[in-house]
CSV table of C-alpha atoms in Angstrom, one decimal:
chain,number,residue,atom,x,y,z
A,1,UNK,CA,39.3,-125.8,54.2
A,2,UNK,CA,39.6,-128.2,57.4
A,3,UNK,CA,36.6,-130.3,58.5
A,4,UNK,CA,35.7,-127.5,61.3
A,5,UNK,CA,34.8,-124.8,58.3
A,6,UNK,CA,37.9,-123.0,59.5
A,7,UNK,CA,40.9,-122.5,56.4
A,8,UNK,CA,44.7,-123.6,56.9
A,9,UNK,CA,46.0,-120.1,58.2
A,10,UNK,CA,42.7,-118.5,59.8
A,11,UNK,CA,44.6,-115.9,62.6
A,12,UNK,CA,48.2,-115.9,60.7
A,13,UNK,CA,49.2,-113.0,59.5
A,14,UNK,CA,51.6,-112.3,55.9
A,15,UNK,CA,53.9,-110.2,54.8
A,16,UNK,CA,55.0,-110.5,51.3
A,17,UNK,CA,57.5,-108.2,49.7
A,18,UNK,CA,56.8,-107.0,46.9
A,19,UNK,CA,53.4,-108.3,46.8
A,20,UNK,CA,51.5,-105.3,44.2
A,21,UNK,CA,52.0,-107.0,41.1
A,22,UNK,CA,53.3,-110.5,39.3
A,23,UNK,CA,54.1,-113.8,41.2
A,24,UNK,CA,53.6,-111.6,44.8
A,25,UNK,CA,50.3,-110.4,44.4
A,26,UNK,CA,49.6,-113.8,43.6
A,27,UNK,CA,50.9,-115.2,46.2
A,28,UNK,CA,49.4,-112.0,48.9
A,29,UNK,CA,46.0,-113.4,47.0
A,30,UNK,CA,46.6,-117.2,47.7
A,31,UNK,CA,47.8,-116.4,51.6
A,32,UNK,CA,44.6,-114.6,51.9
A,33,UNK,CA,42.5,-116.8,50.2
A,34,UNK,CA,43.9,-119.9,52.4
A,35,UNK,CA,42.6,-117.3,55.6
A,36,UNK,CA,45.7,-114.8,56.2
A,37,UNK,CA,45.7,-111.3,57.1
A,38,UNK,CA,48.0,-110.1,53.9
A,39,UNK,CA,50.6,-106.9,54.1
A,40,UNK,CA,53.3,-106.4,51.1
A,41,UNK,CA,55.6,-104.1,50.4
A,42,UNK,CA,55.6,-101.9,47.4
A,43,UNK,CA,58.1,-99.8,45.9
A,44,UNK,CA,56.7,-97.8,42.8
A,45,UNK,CA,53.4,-98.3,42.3
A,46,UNK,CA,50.5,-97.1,45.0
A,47,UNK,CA,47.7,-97.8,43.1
A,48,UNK,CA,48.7,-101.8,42.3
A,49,UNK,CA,49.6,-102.2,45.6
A,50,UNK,CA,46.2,-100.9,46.7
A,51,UNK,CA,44.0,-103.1,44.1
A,52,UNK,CA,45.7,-106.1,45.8
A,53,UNK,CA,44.9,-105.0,49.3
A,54,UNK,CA,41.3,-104.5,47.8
A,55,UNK,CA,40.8,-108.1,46.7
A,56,UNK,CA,42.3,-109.4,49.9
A,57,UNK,CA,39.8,-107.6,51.9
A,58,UNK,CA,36.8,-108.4,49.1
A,59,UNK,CA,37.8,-111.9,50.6
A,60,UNK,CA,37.0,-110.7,54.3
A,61,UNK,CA,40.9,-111.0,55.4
A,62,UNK,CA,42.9,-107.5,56.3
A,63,UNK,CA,45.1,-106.4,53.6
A,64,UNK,CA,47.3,-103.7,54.2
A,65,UNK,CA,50.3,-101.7,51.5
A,66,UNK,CA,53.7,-100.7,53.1
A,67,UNK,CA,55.5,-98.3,50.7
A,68,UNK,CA,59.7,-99.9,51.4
A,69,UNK,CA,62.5,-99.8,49.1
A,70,UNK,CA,63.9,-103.1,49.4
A,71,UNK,CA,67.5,-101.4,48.7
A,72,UNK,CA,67.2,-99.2,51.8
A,73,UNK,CA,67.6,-101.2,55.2
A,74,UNK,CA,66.0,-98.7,57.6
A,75,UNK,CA,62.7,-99.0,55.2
A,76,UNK,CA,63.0,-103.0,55.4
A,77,UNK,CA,63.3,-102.7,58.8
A,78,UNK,CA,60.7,-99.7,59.2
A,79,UNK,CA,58.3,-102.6,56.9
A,80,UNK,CA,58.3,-105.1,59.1
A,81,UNK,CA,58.0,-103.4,62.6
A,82,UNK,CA,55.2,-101.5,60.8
A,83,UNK,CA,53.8,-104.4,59.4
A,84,UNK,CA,54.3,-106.5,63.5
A,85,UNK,CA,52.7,-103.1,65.0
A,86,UNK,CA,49.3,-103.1,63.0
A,87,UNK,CA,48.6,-106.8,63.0
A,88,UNK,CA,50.1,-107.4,66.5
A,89,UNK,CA,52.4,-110.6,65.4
A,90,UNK,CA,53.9,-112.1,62.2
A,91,UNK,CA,53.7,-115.5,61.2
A,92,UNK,CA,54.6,-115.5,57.6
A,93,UNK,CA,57.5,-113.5,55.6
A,94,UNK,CA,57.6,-114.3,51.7
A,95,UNK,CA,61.2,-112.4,50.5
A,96,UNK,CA,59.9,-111.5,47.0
A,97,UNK,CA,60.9,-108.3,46.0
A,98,UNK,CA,63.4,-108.4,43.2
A,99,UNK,CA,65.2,-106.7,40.4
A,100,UNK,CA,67.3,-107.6,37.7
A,101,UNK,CA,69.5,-105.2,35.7
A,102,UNK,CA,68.6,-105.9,31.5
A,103,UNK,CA,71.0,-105.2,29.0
A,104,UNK,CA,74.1,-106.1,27.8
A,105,UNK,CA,76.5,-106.4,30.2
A,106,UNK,CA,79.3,-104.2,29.1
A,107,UNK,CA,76.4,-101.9,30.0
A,108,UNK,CA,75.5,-102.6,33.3
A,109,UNK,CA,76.7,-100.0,35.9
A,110,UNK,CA,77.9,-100.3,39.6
A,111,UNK,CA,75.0,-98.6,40.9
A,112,UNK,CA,72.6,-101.1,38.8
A,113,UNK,CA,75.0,-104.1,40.3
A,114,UNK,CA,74.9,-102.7,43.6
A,115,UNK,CA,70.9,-102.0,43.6
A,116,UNK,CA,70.4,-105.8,42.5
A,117,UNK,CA,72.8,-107.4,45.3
A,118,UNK,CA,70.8,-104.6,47.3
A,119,UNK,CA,67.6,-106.2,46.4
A,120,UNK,CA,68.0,-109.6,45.9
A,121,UNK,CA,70.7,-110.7,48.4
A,122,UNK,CA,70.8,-108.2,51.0
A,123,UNK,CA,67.1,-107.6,51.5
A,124,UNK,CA,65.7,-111.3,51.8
A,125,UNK,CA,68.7,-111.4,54.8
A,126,UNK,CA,67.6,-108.0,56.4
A,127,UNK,CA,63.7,-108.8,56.1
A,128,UNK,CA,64.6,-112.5,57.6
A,129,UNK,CA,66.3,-110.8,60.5
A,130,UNK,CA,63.3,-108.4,60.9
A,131,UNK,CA,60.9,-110.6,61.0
A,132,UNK,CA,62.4,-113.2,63.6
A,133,UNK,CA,61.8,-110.7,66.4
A,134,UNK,CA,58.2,-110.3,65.6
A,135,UNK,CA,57.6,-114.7,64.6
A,136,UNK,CA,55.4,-116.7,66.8
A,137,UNK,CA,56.6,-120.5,67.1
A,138,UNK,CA,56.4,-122.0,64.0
A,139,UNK,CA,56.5,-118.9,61.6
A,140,UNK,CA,57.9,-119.6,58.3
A,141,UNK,CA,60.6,-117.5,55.7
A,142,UNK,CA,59.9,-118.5,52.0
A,143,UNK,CA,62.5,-117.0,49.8
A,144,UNK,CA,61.5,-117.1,45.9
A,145,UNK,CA,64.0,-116.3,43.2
A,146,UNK,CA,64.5,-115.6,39.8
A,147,UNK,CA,66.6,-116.7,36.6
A,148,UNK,CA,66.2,-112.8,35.7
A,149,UNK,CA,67.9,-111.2,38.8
């Protein structure tokens, strides 16, 4: 909170991929708790991604789901102009989304190599590129990785 009542990011508005479980509905929660209107990106689960949006507007903030595979660049693109369209600007982008392929690995395939560089390297860059269109002055990209992917 500031001395005027008013939290850090009162007007900003999020957009966190992968945000319907783990460390990215923790952080959509945290965003939205320090006065953000939250979106994230989900790519299996529906019902997560709505029980997040659900506590984000149980805090009196807009929450809003956007079903995007983070492998497919027309629905990271689709994501954000979606995401820019509702909420009229875009002020924050945490690059979250990521998957790791487990196992042994004389048994990891091309496709699961390809679907991780997909993910992890690829996407972040595409979201990124998305989002600068849509960023006010002073807009921030926070990219968070894992040990895992």
């Amino acid at each position: 909170m500031t001395m005027n009542g008013a939290t850090a990011l009162d007007g900003k508005v999020a957009l966190v991929t992968g945000g319907s479980r783990g460390i990215g509905a923790a952080v959509a929660l945290r965003l939205a708790e320090d006065g953000a209107d939250v979106a994230l990106t989900y790519q299996g689960s529906a019902e997560l991604a709505e029980e997040v949006v659900a506590k984000i507007t149980a805090m009196g903030r807009s929450g809003w789901a956007v079903r995007a595979d983070s492998a497919d660049p027309e629905a990271v693109c689709g994501a954000v102009a979606a995401v820019a369209e509702r909420f009229t600007r875009l002020d924050i982008l945490v690059n979250n989304a990521g998957v790791g392929a487990v196992g042994p690995i004389e048994a990891v395939t091309c496709d699961q190599i390809d679907r991780v560089l997909a993910v992890n390297v690829r996407a972040p860059y595409l979201y990124a590129q998305a989002a600068l269109q849509y960023m006010v002055e002073g807009g921030r990209i926070v990219s968070i990785g894992s040990c895992i992917a």
